[in-house]
Tab-separated table of C-alpha atoms and ligand atoms in Angstrom:
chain	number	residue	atom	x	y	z
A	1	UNK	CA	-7.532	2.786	28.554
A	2	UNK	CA	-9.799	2.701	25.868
A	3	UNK	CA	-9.649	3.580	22.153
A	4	UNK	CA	-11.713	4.247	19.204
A	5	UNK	CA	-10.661	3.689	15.289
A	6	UNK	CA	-12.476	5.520	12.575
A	7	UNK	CA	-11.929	3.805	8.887
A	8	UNK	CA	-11.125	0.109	9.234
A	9	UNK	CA	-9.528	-1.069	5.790
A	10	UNK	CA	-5.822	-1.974	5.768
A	11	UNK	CA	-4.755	0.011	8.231
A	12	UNK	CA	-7.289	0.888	10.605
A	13	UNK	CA	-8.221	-2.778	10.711
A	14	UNK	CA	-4.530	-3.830	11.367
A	15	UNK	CA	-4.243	-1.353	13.951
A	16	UNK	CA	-6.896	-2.178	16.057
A	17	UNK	CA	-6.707	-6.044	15.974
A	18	UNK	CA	-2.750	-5.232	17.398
A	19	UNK	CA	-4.201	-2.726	19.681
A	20	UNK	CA	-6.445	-5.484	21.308
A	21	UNK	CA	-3.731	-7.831	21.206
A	22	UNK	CA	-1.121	-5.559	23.066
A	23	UNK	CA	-4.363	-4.790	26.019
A	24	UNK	CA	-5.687	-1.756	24.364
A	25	UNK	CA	-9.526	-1.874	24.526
A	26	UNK	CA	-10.171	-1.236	20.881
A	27	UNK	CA	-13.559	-0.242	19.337
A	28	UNK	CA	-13.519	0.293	15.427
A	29	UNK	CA	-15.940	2.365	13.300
A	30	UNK	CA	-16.815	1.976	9.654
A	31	UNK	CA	-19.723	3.148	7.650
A	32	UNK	CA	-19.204	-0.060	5.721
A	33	UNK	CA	-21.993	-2.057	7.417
A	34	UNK	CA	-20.761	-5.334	5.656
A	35	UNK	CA	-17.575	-4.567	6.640
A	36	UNK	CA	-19.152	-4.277	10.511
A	37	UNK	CA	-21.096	-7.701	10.273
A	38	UNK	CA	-17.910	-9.442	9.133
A	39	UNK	CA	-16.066	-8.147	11.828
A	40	UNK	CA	-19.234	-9.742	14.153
A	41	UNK	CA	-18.348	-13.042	12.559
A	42	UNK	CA	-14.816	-12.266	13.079
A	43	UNK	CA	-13.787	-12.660	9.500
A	44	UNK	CA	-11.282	-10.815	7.464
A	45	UNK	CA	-12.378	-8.481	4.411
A	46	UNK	CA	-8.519	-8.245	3.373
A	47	UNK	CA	-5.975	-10.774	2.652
A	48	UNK	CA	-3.179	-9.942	5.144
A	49	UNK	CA	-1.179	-12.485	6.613
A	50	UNK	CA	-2.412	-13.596	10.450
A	51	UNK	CA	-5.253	-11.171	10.483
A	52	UNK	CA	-7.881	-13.838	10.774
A	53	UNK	CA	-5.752	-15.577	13.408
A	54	UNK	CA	-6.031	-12.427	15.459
A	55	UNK	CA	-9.554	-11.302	15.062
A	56	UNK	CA	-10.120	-15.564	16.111
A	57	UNK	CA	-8.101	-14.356	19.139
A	58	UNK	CA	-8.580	-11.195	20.495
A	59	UNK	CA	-12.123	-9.827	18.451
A	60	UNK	CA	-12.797	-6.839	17.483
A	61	UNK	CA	-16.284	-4.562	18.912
A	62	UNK	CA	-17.129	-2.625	15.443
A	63	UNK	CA	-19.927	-0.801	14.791
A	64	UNK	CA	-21.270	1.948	12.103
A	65	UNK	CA	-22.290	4.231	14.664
A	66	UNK	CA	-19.626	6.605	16.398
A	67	UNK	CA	-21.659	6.995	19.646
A	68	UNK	CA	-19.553	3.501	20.432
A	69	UNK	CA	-16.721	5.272	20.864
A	70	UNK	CA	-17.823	8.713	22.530
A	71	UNK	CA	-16.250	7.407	26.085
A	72	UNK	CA	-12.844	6.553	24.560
A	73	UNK	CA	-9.391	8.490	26.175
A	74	UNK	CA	-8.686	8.776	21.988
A	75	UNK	CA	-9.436	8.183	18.516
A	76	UNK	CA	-7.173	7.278	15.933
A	77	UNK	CA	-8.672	8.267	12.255
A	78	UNK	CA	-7.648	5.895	9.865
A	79	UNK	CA	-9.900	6.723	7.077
A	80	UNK	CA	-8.879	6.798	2.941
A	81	UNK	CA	-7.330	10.022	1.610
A	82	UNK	CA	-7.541	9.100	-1.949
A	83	UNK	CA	-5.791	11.886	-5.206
A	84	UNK	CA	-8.163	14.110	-6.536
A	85	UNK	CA	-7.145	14.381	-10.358
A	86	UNK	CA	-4.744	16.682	-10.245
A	87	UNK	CA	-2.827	14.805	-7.512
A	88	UNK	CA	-3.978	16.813	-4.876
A	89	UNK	CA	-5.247	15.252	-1.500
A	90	UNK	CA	-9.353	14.484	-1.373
A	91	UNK	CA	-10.238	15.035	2.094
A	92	UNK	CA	-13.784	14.357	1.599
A	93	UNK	CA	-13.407	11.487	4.231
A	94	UNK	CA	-11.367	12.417	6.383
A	95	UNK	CA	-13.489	15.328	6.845
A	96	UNK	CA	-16.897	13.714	7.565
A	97	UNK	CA	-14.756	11.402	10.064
A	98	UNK	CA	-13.535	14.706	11.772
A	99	UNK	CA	-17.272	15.708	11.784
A	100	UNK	CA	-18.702	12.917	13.241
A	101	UNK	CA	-17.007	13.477	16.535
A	102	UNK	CA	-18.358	16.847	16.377
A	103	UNK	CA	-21.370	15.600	15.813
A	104	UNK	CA	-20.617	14.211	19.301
A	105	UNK	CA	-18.981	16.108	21.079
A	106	UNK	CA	-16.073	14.333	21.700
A	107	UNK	CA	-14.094	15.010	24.524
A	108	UNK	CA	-10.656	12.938	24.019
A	109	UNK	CA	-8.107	12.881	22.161
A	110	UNK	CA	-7.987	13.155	17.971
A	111	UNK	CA	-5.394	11.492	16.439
A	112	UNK	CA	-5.411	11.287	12.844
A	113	UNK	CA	-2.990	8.548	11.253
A	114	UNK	CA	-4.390	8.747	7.809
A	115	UNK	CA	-1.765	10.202	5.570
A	116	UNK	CA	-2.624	13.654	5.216
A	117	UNK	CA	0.067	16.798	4.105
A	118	UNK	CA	1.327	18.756	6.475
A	119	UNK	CA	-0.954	21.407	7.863
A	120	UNK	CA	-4.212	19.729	7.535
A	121	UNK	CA	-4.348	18.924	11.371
A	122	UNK	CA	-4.278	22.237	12.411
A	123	UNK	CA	-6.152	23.079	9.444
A	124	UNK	CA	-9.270	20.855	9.938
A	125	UNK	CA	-8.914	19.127	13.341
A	126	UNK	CA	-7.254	21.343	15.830
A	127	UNK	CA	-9.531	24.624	15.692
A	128	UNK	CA	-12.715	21.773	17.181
A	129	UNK	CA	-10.996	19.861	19.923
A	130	UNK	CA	-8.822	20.611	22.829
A	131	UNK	CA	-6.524	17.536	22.603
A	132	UNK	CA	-5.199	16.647	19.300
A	133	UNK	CA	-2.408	14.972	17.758
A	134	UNK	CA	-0.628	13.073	14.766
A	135	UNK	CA	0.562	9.797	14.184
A	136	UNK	CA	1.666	8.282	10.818
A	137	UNK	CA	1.832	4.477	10.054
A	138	UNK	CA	4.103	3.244	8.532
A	139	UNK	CA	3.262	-0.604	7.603
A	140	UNK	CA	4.301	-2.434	4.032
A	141	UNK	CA	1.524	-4.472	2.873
A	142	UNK	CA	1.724	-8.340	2.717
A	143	UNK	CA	4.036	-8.172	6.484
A	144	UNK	CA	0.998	-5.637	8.403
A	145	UNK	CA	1.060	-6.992	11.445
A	146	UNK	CA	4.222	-7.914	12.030
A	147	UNK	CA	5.466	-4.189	11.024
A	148	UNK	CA	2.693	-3.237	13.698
A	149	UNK	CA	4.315	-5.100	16.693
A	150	UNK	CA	7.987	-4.246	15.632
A	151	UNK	CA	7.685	-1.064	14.190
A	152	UNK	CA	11.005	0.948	12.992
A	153	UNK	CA	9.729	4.167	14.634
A	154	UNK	CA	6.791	5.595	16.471
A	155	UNK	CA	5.925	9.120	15.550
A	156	UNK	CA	4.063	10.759	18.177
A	157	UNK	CA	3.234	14.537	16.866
A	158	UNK	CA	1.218	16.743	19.470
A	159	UNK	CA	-0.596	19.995	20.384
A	160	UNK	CA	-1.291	19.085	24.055
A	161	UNK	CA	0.536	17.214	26.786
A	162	UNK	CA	-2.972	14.974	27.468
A	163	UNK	CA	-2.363	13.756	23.998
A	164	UNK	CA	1.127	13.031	24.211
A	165	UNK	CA	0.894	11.100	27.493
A	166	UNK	CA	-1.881	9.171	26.200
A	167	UNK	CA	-0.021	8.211	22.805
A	168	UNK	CA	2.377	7.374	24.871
A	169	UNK	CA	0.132	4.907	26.952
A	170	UNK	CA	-1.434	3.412	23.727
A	171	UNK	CA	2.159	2.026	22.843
A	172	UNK	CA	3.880	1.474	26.078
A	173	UNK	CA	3.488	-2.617	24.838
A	174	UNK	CA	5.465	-1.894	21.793
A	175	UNK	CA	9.464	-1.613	21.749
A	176	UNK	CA	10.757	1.190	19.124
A	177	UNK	CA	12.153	4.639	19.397
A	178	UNK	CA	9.424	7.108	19.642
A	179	UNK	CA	9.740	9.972	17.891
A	180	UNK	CA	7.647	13.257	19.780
A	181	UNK	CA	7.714	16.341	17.703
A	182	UNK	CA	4.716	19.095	16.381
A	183	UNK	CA	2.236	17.915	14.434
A	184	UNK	CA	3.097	19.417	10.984
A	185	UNK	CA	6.703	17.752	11.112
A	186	UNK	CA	4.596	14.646	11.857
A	187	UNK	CA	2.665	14.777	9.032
A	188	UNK	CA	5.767	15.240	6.840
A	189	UNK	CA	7.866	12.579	8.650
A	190	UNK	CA	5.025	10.508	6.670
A	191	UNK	CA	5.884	12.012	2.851
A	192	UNK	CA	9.704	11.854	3.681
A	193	UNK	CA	9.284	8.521	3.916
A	194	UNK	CA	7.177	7.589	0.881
A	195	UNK	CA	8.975	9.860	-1.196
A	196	UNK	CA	12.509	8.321	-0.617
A	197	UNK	CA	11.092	4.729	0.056
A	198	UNK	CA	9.662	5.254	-3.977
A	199	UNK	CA	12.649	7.597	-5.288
A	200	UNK	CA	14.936	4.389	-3.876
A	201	UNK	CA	13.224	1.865	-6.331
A	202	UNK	CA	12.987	4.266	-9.010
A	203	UNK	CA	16.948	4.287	-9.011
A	204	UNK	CA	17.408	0.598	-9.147
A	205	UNK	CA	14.578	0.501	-11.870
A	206	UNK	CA	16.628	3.097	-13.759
A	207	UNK	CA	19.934	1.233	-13.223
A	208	UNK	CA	17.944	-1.639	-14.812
A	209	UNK	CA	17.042	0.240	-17.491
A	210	UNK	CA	20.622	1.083	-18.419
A	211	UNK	CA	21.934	-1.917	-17.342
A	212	UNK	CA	20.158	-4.304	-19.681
A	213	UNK	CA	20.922	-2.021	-22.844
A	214	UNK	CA	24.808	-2.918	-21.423
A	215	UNK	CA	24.078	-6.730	-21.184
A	216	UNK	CA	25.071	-6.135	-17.349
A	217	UNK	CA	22.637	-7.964	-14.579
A	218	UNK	CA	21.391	-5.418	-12.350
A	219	UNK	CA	21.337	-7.386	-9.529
A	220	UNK	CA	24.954	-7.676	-9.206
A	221	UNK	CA	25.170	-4.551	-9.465
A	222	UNK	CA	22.663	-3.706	-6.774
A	223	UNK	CA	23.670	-6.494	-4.226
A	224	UNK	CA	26.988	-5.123	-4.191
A	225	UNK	CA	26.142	-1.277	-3.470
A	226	UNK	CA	23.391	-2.849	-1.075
A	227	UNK	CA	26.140	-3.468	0.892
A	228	UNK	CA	27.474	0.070	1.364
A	229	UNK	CA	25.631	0.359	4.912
A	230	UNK	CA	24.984	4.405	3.773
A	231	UNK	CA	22.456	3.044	0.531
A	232	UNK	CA	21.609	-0.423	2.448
A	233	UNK	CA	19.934	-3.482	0.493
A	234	UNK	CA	16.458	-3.193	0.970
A	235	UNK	CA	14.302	-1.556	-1.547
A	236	UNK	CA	16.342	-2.074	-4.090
A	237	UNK	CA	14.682	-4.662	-6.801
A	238	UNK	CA	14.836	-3.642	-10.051
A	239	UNK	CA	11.306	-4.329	-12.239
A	240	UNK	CA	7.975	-3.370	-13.457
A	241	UNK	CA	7.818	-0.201	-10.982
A	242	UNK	CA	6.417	0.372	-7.306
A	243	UNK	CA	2.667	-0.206	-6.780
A	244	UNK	CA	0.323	0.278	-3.956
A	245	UNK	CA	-2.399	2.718	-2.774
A	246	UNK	CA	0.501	5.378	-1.186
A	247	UNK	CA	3.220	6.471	-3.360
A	248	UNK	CA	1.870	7.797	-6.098
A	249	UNK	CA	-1.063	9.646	-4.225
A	250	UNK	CA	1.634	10.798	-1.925
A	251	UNK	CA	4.183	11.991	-4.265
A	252	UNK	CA	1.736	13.632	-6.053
A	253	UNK	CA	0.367	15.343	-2.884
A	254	UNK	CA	3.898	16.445	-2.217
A	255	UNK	CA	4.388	17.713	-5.618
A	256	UNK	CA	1.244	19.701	-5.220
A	257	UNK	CA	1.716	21.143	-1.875
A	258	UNK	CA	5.028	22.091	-3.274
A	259	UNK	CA	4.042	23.839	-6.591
A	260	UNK	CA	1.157	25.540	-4.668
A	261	UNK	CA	4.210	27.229	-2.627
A	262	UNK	CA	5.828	27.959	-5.871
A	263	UNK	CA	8.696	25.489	-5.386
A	264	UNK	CA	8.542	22.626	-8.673
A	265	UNK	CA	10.010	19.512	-7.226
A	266	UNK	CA	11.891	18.066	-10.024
A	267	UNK	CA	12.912	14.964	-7.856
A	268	UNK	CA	9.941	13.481	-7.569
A	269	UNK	CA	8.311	14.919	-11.469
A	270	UNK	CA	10.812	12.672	-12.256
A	271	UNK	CA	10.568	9.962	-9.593
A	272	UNK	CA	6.138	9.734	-10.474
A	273	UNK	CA	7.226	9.892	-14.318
A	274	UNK	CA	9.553	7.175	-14.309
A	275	UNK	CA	7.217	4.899	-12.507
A	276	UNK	CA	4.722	5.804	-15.265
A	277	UNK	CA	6.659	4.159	-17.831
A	278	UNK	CA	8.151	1.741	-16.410
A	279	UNK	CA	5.002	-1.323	-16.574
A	280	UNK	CA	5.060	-0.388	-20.154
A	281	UNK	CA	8.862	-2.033	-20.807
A	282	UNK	CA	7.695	-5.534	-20.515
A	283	UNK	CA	5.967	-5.073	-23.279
A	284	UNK	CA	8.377	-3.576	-25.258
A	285	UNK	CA	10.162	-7.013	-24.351
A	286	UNK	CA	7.358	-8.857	-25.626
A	287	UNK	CA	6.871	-7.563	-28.535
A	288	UNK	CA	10.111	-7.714	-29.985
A	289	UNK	CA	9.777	-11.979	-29.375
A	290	UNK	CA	6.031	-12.461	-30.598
A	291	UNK	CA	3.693	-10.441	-32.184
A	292	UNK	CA	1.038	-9.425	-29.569
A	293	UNK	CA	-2.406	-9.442	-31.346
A	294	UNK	CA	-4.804	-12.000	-31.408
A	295	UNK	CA	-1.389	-14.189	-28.919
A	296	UNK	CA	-2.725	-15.917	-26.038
A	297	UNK	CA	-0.758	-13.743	-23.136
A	298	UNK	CA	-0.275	-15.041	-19.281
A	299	UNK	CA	0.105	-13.177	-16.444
A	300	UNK	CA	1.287	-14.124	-13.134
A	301	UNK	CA	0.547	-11.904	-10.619
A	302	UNK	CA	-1.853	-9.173	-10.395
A	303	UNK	CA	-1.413	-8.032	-6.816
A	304	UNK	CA	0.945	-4.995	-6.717
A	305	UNK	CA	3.370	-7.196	-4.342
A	306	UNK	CA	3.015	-11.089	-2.591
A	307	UNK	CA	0.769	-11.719	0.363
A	308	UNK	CA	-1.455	-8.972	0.007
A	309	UNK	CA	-5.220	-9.265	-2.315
A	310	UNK	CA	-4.341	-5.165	-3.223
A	311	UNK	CA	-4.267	-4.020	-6.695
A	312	UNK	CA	-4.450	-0.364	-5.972
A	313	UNK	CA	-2.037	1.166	-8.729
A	314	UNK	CA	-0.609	-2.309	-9.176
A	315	UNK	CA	1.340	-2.152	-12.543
A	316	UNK	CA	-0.565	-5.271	-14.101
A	317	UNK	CA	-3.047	-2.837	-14.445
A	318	UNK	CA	-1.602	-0.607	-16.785
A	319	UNK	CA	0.373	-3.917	-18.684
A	320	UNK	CA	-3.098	-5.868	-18.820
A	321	UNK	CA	-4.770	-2.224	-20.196
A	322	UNK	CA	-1.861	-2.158	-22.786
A	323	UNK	CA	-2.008	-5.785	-23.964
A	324	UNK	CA	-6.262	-5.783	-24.549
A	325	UNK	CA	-5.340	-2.780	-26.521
A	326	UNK	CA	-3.039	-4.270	-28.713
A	327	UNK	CA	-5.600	-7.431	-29.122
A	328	UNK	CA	-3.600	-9.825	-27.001
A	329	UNK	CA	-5.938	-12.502	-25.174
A	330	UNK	CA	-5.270	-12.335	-21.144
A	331	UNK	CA	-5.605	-15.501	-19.242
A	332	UNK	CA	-4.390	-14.512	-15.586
A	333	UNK	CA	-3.803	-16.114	-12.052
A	334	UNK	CA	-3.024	-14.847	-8.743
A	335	UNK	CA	-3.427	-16.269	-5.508
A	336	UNK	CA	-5.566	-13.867	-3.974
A	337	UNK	CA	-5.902	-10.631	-5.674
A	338	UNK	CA	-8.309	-12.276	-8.898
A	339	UNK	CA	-11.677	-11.031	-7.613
A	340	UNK	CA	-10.249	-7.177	-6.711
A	341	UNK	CA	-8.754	-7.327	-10.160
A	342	UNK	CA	-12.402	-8.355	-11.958
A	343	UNK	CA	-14.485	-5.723	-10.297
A	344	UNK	CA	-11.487	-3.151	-10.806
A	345	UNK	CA	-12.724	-2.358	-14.633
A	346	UNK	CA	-15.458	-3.727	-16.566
A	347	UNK	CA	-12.912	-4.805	-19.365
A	348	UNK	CA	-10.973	-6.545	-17.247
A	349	UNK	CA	-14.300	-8.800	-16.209
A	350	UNK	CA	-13.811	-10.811	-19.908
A	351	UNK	CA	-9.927	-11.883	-18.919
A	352	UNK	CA	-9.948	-15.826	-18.385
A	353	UNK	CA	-8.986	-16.240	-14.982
A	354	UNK	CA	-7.415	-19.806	-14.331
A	355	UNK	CA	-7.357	-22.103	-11.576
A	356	UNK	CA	-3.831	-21.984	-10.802
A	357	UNK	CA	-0.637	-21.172	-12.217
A	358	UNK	CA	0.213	-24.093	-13.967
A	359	UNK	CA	-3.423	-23.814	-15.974
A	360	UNK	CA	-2.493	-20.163	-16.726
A	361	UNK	CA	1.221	-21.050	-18.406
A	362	UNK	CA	-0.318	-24.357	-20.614
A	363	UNK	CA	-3.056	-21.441	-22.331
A	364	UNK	CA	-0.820	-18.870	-22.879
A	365	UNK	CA	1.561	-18.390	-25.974
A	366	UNK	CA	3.744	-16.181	-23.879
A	367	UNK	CA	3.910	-15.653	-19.774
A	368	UNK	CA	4.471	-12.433	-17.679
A	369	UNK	CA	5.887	-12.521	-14.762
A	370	UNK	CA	4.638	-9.538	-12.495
A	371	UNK	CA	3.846	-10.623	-8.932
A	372	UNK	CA	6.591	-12.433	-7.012
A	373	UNK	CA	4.472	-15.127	-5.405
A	374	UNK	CA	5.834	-17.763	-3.914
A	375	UNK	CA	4.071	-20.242	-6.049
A	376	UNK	CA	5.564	-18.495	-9.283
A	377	UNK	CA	8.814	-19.708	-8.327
A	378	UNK	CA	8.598	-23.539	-9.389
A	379	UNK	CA	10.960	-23.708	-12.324
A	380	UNK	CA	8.918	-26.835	-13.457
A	381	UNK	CA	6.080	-24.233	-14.403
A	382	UNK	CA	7.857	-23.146	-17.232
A	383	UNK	CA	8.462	-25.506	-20.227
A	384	UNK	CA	12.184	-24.352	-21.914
A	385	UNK	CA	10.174	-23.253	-25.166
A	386	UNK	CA	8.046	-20.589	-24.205
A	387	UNK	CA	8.247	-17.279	-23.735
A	388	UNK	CA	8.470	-16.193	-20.327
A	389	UNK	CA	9.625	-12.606	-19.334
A	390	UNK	CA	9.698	-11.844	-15.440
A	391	UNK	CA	8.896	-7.885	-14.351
A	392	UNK	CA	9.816	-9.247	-10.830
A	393	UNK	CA	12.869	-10.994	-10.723
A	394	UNK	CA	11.622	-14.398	-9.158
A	395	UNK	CA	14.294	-16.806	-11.763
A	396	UNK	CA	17.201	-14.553	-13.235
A	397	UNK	CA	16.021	-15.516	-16.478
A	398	UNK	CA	14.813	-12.778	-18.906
A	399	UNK	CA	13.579	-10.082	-17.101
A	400	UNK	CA	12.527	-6.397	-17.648
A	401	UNK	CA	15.274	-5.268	-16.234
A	402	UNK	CA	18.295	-8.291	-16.743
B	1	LIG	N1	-2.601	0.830	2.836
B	1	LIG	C1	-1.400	1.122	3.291
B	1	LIG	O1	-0.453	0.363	3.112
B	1	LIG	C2	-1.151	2.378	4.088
B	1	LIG	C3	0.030	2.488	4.829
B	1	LIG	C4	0.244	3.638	5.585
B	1	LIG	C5	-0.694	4.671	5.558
B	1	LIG	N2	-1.819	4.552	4.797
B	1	LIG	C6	-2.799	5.654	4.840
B	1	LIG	O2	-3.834	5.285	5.734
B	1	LIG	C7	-5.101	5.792	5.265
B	1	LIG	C8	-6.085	4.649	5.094
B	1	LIG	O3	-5.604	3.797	4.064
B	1	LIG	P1	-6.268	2.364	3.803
B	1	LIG	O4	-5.437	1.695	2.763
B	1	LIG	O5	-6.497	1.685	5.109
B	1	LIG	O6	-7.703	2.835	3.190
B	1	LIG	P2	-8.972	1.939	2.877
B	1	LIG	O7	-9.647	2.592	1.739
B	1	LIG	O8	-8.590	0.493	2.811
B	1	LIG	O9	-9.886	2.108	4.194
B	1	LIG	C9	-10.560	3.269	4.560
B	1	LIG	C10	-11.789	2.874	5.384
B	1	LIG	O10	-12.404	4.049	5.902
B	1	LIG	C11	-13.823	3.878	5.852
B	1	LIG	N3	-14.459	5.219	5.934
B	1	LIG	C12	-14.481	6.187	4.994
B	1	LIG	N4	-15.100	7.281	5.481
B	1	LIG	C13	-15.468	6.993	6.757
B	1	LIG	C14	-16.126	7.735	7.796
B	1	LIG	N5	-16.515	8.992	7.628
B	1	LIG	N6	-16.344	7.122	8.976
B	1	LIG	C15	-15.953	5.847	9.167
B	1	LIG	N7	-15.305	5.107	8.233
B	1	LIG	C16	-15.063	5.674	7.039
B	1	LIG	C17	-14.060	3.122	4.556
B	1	LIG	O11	-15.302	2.483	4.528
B	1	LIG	C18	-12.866	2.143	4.580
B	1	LIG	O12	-13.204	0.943	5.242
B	1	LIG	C19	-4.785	6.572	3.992
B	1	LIG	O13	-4.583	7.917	4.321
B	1	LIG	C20	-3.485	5.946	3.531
B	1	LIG	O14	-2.731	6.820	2.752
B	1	LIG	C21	-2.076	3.420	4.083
């Protein structure tokens, strides 16, 4: 059977190198071009752990041209679906992927698997082709691949029974409960899941909140209702707030689709507004130990979690925003993420970026934590007379939250 994948960043590049390695024959489309000739060099443009390892192995065709994949049984659309300002969904490239198989005439299947509210399917898709379909992913950055091969759930939403079958097909090499329902329920299977996945951390950044006003470690506290099998452990680590490109464009998509049907979601006003503040506490911290202007101030960790080179509404953002506006020097390391972190604002392009951890801790007056790298875990990086405040809890020493 044969495949086609519009939009390869994280995910559409993830899910076509598995794909190929599972049998699937694969082509990927971009209109990145440099994206396309690494891809002919079978390099990786993202750091995700054992991607080059399987582009070594099993290569991926690419090209910018869509024609590539006009003979394919389906295409999966993997393409961003950024916020407009007002939190509503930009479609802008989904769209143009939708009409470049027009532009075609393609015959198979379309599956989108960008996150995309419920409704635009059938909205934007389903009035042009005769097959269509739905199917959310559902990886965590930093552990892509191997979320791709063991999956939790497959979600396989669809119009037509030639799409179903064939969704079917494209996973028969993977072992997880599919899930078949319509497309719209599909599509929301998708927010569900963001929304409580976020709302879950929220709490336990709340309870840290409250807890360190009590002089009460949080992570007791959580460990032990971790344990109740009907809350479970994971997701549960109190600190700086939840990063990444999804939650906040998808809460704020839900909250939209929501007010636009005159329902106000207070849940998640609360869940997005919460998150908002909560970067901004380890610098309360700070600055009731040192005085923040003209202080030489380390950070550890820019990525928004380990093992991934993503920054995309990473929290060190707003905390390194914060501390240049109060005057603070930054020097900052991070094993991968750096370079996305320069180019992400032009006054983050004057930071001092160090070699390594260790260089990062000997300039700085005081050191925050915010990435939980394992590199950042060394006690012997910290001398016993500095100030070092963790927004991930990588010690048990003074923390944002404990
Ligand atoms: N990153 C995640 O962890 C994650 C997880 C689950 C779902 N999602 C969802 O998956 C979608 C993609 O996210 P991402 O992080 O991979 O985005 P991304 O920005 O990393 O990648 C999107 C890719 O699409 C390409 N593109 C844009 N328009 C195109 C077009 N018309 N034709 C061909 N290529 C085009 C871009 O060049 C880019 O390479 C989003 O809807 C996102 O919400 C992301």
């Amino acid at each position: 059977m044969k495949a086609g994948i519009i939009g390869l960043g994280y995910v559409g590049l993830i899910t076509a190198i598995n794909l190929r390695a599972i049998g699937i024959d694969v082509t990927g489309i971009d209109v990145d071009a440099k994206k396309i000739e690494l891809l002919k060099e079978k390099k990786s443009y993202i750091y995700e752990p054992g991607t080059d390892n399987l582009l070594e192995r099993y290569n991926l065709p690419a090209s910018t041209d869509v024609k590539a994949i006009a003979d394919a049984d389906l295409v999966l659309i993997t393409v961003g679906t950024p916020s407009n300002d007002d939190g509503s969904q930009n479609l802008t490239y989904f769209i143009s992927a939708v009409k470049s198989l027009q532009d075609i005439n393609y015959k198979g299947a379309v599956v989108p698997r960008s996150t995309i509210l419920p409704g635009t399917t059938d909205s934007y898709v389903t009035p042009y082709f005769e097959h269509v379909g739905y199917n959310p992913e559902f990886l965590a950055e930093g552990r892509a691949n191997e979320d791709f091969i063991h999956p939790d759930k497959i979600v396989i939403g669809y119009k037509d029974e030639y799409t179903r079958d064939i969704m079917k097909k494209l996973y028969e090499g993977i072992k997880a409960p599919i899930i078949e329902t319509d497309i719209k329920t599909a599509e929301m299977i998708k927010y569900a899941n963001n929304a409580f996945l976020a709302s879950k951390i929220s709490i336990a950044n709340e309870l840290g909140n409250i807890t360190k006003k009590l002089n009460i470690d949080v992570y007791k506290v959580t460990d032990a209702i971790g344990l109740d099998s009907r809350i479970g452990k994971k997701f549960l680590n109190a600190g700086i707030g939840w990063g990444g490109s999804c939650f906040k464009k998808d809460i704020s998509a839900l909250v939209q689709i929501s007010r636009i049907h005159g329902y106000e979601p207070e849940i998640f006003n609360a869940v997005l507004k919460q998150n908002d503040l909560q970067p901004l506490k380890i610098i309360d911290i700070l600055r009731a130990r040192t005085e923040i202007k003209g202080k030489n101030i380390g950070l550890l960790g820019l990525s928004f979690k380990p093992e991934t080179d993503d920054i995309r509404d990473a929290p060190s953002i707003k905390i390194a925003s914060a501390l240049l506006d109060e005057g603070a020097i930054i020097h900052a390391y991070d094993p991968r993420a750096m370079n996305n972190f320069k180019n992400y604002d032009d006054k983050f392009k004057n930071i001092d970026y160090c070699e390594n951890a260790k260089q990062c801790v000997e300039r700085s007056d005081a050191v925050l934590i915010l990435t939980e790298w394992n590199a950042f875990k060394d006690d012997r990086l910290y001398p016993a007379d500095k100030i070092i405040i963790e927004g991930r809890r990588i010690r048990g020493k003074e923390g944002v939250c404990w």
